[in-house]
PDB file of C-alpha atoms in Angstrom:
ATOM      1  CA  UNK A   1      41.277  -1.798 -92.602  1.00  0.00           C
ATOM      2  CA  UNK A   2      42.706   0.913 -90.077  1.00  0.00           C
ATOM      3  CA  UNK A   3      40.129   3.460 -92.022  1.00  0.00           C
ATOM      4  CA  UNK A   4      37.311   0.847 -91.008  1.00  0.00           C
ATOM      5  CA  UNK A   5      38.321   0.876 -86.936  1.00  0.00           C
ATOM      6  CA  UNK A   6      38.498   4.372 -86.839  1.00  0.00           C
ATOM      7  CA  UNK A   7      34.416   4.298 -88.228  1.00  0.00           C
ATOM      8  CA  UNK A   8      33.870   2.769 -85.290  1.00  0.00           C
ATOM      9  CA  UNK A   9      35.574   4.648 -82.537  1.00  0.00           C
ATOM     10  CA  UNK A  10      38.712   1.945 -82.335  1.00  0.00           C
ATOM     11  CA  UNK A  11      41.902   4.242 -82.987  1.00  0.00           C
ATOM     12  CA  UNK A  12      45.168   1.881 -82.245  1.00  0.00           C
ATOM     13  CA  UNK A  13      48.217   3.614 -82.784  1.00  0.00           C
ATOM     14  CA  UNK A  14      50.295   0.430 -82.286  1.00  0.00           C
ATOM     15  CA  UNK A  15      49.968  -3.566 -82.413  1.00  0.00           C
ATOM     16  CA  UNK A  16      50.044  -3.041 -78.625  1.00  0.00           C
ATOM     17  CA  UNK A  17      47.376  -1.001 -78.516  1.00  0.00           C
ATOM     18  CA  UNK A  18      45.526  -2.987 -80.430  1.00  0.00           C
ATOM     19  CA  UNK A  19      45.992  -5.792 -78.945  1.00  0.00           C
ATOM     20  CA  UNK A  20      44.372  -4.704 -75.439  1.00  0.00           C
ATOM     21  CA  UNK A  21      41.556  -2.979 -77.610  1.00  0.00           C
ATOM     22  CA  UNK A  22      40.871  -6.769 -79.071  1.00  0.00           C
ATOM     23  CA  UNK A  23      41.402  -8.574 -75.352  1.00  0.00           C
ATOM     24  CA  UNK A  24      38.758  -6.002 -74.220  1.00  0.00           C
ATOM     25  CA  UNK A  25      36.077  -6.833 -76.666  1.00  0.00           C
ATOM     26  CA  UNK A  26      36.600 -10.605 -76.638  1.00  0.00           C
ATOM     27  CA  UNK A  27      35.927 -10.378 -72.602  1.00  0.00           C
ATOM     28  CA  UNK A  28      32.259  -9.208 -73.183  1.00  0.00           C
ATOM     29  CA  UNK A  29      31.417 -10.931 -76.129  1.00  0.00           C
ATOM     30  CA  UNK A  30      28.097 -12.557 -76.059  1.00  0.00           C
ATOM     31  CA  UNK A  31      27.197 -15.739 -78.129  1.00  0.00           C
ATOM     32  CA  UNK A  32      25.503 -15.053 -81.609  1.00  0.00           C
ATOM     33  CA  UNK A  33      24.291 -18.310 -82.688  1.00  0.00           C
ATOM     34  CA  UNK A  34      26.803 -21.934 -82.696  1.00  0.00           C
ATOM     35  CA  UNK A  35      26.883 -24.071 -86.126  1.00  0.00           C
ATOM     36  CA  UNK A  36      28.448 -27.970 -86.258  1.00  0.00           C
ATOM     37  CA  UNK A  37      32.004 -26.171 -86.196  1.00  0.00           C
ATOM     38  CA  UNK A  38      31.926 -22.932 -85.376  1.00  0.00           C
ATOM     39  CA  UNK A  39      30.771 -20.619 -82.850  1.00  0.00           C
ATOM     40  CA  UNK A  40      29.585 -16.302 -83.535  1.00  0.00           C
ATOM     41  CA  UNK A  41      30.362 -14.208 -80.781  1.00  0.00           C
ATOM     42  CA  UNK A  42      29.612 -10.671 -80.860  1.00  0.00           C
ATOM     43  CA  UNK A  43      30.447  -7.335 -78.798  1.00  0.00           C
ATOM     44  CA  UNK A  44      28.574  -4.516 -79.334  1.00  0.00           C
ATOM     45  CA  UNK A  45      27.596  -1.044 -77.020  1.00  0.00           C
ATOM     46  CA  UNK A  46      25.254   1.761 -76.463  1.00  0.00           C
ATOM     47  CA  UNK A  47      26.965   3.734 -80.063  1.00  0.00           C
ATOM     48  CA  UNK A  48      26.286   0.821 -81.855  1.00  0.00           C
ATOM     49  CA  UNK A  49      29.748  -0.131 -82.247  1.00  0.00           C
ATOM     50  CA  UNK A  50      30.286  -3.735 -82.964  1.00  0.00           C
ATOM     51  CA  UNK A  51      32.717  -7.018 -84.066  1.00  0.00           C
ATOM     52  CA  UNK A  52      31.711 -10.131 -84.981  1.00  0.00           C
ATOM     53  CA  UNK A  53      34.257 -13.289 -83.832  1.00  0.00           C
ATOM     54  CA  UNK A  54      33.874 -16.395 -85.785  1.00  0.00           C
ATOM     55  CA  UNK A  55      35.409 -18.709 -83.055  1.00  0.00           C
ATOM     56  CA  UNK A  56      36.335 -22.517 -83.515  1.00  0.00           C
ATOM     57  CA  UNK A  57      35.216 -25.145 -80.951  1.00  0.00           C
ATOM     58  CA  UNK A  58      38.553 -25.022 -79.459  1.00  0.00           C
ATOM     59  CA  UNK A  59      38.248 -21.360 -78.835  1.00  0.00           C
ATOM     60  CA  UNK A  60      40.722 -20.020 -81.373  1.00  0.00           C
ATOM     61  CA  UNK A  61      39.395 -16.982 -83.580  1.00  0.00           C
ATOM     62  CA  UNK A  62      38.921 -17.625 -86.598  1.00  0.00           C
ATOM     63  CA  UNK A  63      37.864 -14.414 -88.456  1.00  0.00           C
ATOM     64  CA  UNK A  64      37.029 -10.914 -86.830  1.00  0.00           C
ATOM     65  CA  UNK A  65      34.567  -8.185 -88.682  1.00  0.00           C
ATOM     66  CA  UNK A  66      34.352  -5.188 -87.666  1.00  0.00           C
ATOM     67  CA  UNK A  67      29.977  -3.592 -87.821  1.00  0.00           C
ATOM     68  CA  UNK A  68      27.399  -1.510 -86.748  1.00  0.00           C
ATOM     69  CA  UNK A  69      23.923  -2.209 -85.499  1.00  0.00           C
ATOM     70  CA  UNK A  70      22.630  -0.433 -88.561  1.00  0.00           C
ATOM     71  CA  UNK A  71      18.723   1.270 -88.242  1.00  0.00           C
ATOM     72  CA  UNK A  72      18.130   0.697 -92.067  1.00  0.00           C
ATOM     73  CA  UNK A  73      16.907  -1.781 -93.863  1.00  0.00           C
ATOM     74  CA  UNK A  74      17.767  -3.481 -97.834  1.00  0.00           C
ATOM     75  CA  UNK A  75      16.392  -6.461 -99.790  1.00  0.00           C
ATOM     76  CA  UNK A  76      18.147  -7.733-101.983  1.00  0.00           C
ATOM     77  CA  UNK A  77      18.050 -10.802-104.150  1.00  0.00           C
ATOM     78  CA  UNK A  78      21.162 -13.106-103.458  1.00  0.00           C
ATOM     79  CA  UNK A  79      23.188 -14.425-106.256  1.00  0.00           C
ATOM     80  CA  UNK A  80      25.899 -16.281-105.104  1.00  0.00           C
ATOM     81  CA  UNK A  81      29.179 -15.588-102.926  1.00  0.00           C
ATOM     82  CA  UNK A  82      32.580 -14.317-104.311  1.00  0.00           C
ATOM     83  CA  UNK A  83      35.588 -16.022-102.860  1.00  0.00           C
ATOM     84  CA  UNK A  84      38.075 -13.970-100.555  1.00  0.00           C
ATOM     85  CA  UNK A  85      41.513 -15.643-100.641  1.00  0.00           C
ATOM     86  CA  UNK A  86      42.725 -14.806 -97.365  1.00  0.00           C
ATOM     87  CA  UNK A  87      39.452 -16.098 -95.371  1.00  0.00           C
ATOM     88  CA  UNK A  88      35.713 -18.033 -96.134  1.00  0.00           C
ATOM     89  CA  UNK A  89      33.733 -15.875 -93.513  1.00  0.00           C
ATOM     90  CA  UNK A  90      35.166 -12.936 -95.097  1.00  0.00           C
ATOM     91  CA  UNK A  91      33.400 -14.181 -98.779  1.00  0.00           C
ATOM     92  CA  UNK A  92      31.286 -11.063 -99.798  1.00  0.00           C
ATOM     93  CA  UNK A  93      27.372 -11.861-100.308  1.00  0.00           C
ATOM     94  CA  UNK A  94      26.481 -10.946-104.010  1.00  0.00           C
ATOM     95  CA  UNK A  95      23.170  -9.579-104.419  1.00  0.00           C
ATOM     96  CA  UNK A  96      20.735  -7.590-106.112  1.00  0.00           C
ATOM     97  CA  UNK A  97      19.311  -4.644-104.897  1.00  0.00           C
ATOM     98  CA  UNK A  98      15.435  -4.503-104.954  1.00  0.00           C
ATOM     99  CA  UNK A  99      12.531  -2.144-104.576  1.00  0.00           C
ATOM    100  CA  UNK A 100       9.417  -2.023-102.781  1.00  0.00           C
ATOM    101  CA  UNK A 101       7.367  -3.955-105.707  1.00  0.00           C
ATOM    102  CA  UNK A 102      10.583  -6.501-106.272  1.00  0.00           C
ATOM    103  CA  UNK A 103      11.915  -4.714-109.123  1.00  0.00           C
ATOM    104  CA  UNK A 104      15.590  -4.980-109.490  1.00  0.00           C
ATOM    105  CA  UNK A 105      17.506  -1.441-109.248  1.00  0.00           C
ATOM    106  CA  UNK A 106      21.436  -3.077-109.223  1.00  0.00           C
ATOM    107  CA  UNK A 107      23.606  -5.833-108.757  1.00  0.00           C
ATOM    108  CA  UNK A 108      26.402  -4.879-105.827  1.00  0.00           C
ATOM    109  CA  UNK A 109      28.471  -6.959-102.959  1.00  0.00           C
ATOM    110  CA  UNK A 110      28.266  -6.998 -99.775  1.00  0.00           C
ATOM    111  CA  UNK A 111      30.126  -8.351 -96.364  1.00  0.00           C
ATOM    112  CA  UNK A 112      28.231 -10.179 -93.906  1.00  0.00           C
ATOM    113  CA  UNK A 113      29.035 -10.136 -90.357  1.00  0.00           C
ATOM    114  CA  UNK A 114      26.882 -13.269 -89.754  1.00  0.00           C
ATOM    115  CA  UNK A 115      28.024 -15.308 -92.675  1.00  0.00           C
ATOM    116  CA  UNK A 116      28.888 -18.137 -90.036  1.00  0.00           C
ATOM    117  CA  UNK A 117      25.176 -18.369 -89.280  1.00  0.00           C
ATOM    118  CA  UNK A 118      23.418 -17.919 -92.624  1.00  0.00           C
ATOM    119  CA  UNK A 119      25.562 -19.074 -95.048  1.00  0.00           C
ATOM    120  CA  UNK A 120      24.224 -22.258 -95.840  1.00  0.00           C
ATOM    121  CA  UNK A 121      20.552 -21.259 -95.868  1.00  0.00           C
ATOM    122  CA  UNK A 122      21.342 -18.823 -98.720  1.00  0.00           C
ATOM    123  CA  UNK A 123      21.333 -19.655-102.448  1.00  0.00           C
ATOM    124  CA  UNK A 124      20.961 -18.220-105.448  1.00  0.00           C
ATOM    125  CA  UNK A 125      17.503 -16.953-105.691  1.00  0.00           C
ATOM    126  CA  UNK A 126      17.280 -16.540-101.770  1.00  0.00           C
ATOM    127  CA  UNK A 127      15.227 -13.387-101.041  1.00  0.00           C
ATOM    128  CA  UNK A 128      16.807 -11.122 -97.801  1.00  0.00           C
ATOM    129  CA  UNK A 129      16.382  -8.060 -95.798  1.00  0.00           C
ATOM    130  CA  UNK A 130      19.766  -6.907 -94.753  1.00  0.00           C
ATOM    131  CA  UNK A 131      20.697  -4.066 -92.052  1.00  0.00           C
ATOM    132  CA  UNK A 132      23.313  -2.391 -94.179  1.00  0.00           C
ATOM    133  CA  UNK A 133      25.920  -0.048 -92.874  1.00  0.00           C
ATOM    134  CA  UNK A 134      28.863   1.736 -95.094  1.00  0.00           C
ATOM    135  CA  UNK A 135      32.249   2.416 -93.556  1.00  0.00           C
ATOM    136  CA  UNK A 136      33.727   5.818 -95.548  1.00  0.00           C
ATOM    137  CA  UNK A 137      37.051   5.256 -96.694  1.00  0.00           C
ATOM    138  CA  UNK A 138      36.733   8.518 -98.592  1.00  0.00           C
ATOM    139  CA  UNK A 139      34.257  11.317 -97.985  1.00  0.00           C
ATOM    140  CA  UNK A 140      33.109  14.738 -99.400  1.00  0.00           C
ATOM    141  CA  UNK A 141      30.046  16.914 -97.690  1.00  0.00           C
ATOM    142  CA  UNK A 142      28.274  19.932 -99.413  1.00  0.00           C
ATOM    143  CA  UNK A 143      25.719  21.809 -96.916  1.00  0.00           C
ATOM    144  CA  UNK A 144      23.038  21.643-100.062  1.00  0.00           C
ATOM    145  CA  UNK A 145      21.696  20.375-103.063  1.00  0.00           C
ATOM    146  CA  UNK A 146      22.829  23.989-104.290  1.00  0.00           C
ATOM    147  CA  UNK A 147      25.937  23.865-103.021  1.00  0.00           C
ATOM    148  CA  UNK A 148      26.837  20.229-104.442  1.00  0.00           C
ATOM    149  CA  UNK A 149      25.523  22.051-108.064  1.00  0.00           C
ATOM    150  CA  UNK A 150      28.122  24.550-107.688  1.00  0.00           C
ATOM    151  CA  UNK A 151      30.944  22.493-107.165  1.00  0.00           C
ATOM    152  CA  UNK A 152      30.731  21.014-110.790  1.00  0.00           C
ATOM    153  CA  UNK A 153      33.594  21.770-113.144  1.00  0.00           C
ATOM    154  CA  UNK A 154      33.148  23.538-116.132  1.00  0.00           C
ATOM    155  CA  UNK A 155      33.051  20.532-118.763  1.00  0.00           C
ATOM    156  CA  UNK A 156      32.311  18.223-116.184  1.00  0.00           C
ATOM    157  CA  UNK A 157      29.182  16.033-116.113  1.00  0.00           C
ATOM    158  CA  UNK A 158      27.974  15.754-111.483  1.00  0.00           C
ATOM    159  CA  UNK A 159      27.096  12.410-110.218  1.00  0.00           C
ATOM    160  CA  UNK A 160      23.036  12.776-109.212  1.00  0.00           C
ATOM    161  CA  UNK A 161      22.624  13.528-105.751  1.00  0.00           C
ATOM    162  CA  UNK A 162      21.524   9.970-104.996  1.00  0.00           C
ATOM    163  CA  UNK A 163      23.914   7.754-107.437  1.00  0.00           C
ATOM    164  CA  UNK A 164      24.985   4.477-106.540  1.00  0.00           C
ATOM    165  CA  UNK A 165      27.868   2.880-107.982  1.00  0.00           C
ATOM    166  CA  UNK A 166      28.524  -0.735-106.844  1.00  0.00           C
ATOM    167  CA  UNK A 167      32.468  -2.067-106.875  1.00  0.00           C
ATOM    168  CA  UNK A 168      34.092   0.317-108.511  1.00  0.00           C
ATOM    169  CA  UNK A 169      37.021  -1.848-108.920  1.00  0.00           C
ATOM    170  CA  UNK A 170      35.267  -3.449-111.122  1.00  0.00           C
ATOM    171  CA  UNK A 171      33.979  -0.404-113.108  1.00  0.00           C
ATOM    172  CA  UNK A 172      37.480   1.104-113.304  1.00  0.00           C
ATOM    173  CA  UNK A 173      39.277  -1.811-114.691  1.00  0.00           C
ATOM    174  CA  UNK A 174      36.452  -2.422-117.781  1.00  0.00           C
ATOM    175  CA  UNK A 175      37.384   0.934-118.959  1.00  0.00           C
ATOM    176  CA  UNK A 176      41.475  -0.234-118.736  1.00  0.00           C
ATOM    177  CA  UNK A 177      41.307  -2.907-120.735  1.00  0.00           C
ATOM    178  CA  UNK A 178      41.960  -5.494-118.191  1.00  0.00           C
ATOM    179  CA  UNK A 179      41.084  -8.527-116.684  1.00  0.00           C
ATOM    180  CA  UNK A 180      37.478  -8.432-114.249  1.00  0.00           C
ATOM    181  CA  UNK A 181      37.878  -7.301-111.329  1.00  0.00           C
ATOM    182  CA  UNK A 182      36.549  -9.595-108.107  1.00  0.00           C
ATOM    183  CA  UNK A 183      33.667  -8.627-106.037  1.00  0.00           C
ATOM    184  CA  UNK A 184      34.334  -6.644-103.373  1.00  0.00           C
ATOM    185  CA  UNK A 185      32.144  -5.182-101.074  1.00  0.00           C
ATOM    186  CA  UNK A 186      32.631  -1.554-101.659  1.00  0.00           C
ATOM    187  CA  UNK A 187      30.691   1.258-103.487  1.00  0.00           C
ATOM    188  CA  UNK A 188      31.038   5.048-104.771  1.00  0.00           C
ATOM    189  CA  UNK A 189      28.049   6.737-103.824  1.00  0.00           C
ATOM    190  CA  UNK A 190      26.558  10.266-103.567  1.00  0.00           C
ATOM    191  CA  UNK A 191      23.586  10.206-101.045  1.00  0.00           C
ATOM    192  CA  UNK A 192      21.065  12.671 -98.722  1.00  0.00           C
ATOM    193  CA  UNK A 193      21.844  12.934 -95.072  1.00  0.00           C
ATOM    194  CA  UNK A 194      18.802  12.117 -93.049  1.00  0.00           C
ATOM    195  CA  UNK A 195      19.882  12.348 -89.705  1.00  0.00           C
ATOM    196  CA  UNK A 196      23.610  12.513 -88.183  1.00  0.00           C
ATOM    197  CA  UNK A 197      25.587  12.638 -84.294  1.00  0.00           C
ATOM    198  CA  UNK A 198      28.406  11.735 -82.770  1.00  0.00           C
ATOM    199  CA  UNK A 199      28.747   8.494 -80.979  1.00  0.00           C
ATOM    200  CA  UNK A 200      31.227   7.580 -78.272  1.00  0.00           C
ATOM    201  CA  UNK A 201      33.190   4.025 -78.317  1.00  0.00           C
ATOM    202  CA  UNK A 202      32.755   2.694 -74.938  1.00  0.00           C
ATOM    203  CA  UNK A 203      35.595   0.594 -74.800  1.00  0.00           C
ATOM    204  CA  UNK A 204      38.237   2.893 -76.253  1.00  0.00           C
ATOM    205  CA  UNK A 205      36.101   6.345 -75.428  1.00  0.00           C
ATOM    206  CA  UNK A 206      37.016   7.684 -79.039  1.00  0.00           C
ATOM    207  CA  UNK A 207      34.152   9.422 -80.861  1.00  0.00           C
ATOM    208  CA  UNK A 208      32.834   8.302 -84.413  1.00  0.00           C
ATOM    209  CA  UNK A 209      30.095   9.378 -86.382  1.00  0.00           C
ATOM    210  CA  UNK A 210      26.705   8.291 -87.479  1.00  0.00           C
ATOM    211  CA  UNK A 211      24.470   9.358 -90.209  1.00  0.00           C
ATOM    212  CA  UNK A 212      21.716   8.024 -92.282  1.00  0.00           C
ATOM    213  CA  UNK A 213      22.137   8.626 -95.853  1.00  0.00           C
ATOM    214  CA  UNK A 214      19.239   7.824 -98.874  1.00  0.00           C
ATOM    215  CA  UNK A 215      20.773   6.888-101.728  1.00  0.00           C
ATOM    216  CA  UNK A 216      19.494   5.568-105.039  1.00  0.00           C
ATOM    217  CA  UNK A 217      18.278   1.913-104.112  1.00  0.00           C
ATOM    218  CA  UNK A 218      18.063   2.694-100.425  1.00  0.00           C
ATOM    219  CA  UNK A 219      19.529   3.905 -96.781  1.00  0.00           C
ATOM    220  CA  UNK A 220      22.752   3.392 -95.594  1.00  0.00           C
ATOM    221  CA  UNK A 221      24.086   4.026 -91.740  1.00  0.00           C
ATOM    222  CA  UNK A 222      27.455   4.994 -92.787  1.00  0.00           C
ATOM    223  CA  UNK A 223      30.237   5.613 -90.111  1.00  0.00           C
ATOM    224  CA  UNK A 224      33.168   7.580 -90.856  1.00  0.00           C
ATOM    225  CA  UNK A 225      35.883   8.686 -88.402  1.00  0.00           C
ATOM    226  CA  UNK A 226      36.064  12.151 -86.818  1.00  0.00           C
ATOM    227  CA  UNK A 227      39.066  14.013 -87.542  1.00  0.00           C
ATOM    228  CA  UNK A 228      40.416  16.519 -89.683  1.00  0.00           C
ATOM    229  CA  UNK A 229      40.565  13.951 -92.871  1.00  0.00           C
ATOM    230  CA  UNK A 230      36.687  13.508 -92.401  1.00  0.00           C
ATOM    231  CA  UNK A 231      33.527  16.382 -92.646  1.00  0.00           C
ATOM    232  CA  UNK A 232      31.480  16.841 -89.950  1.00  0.00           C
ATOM    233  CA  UNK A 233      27.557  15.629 -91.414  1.00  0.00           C
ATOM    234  CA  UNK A 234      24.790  17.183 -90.215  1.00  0.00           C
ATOM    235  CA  UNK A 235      21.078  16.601 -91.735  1.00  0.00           C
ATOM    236  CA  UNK A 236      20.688  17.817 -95.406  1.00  0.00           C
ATOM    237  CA  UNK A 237      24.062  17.635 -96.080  1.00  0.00           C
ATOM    238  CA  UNK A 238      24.829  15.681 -99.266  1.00  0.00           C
ATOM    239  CA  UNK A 239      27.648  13.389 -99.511  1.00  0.00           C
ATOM    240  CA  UNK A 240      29.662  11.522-101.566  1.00  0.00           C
ATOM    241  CA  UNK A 241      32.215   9.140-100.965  1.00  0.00           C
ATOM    242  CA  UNK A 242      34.059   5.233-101.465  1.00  0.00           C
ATOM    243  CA  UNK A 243      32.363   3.252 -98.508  1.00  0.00           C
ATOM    244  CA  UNK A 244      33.078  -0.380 -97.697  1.00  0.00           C
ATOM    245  CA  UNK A 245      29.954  -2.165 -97.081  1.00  0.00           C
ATOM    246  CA  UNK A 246      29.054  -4.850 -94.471  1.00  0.00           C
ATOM    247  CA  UNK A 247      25.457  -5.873 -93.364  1.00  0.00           C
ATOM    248  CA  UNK A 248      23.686  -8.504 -90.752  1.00  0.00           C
ATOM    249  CA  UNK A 249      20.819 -10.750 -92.293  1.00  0.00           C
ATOM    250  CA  UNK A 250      17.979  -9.573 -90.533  1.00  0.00           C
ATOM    251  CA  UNK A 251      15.613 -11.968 -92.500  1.00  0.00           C
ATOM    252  CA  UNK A 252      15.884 -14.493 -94.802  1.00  0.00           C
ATOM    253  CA  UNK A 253      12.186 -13.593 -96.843  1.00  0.00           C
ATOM    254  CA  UNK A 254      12.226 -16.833 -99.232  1.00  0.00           C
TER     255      UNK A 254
END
């Protein structure tokens, strides 16, 4: 999860740190929407940066998510929920990914920063448009189309510039024999960059970047750090990476 802050400008080098990063979001949190038991709170700034608190009546926090304001847009068909052990609001969204005329392109999972709000009006069947954003927890950049050609080894079949492959958890442990994997909401994906900068955290005043990248199925604002571990993206780029993916129902559609 440390790779996730660090999308988002939040670099904590200790608990400490941490800590006072956490007590300085929580004091400008604004409320999100209440249900019978629980209350969403959410801070977010001029970058886009956000974090979603799930609070209790009593004012304990129950769940934090870490997001982004995300510019693009997905519908999907839901499907269900998986279960997370550790917490319910953390319970990735299953879902299929759809295209302009409906058709359906892929089934994937996906976090949702709102869960505490839309949960119960979502079923199986349950039409959405989701504001999806990928956190990089690996990433590679090529300046080209050309240049991404050229990297492929000798023997070696290339993943298509925009190829999308949903919980690869999953994927990996068919091919091993063993039992299925759970949803999770990650993906592997190779993707075109759109547009990219470099945003500023307000609250910490760490940079982080920001790009837009088409992939097959759609557009992702994915967020990956900026340091030496991470390329720099600038439009045209393409990129490929293991992104964890978390998204805010913008519309429930039917």
């Amino acid at each position: 999860m440390a790779n996730h802050f660090a999308c988002i400008g939040i670099h904590a080098r200790d608990k400490a740190t941490f800590a006072r990063v956490m007590d300085s979001l929580l004091e400008n949190t604004t409320s999100a929407g209440t249900t019978r038991d629980h209350d969403l709170k959410v801070w977010s700034d001029a970058s886009g940066a956000s974090y979603s608190f799930v609070f209790t009546h009593t004012g304990e926090v129950e769940c934090a998510i870490p997001s982004f304001r995300a510019e693009s847009r997905l519908r999907v068909n839901a499907t269900g929920f998986a279960s997370d052990k550790s917490c319910r609001f953390c319970d990735p969204l299953e879902a299929e990914v759809v295209d302009a005329e409906g058709n359906v392109l892929y089934p994937f999972a996906i976090q949702l920063d709102d869960i505490a709000l839309v949960r119960e009006r979502i079923q199986p069947g349950t039409r959405l448009e989701l504001a999806p954003c990928a956190f990089a927890e690996s990433l590679e950049s090529w300046p080209d189309e050309a240049a991404y050609e050229a990297s492929r080894k000798p023997g070696r079949a290339l993943l298509s510039t925009r190829f999308f492959v949903p919980n690869p958890a999953a994927l990996l442990a068919k091919t091993q024999d063993t039992p299925p994997a759970p949803a999770e909401p990650r993906a592997h994906f190779t993707g075109h960059v759109e547009s990219a900068d470099v945003r500023t955290n307000s609250v910490t005043g760490h940079t982080f970047q920001h790009a837009l990248v088409k992939t097959h199925g759609g557009t992702f604002d994915v967020l990956t750090a900026v340091d030496e571990a991470m390329p720099l993206l600038r439009p045209g780029h393409i990129v490929r990476g293991t992104f964890w993916l978390v998204a805010r129902v913008t519309a429930v559609l039917g």
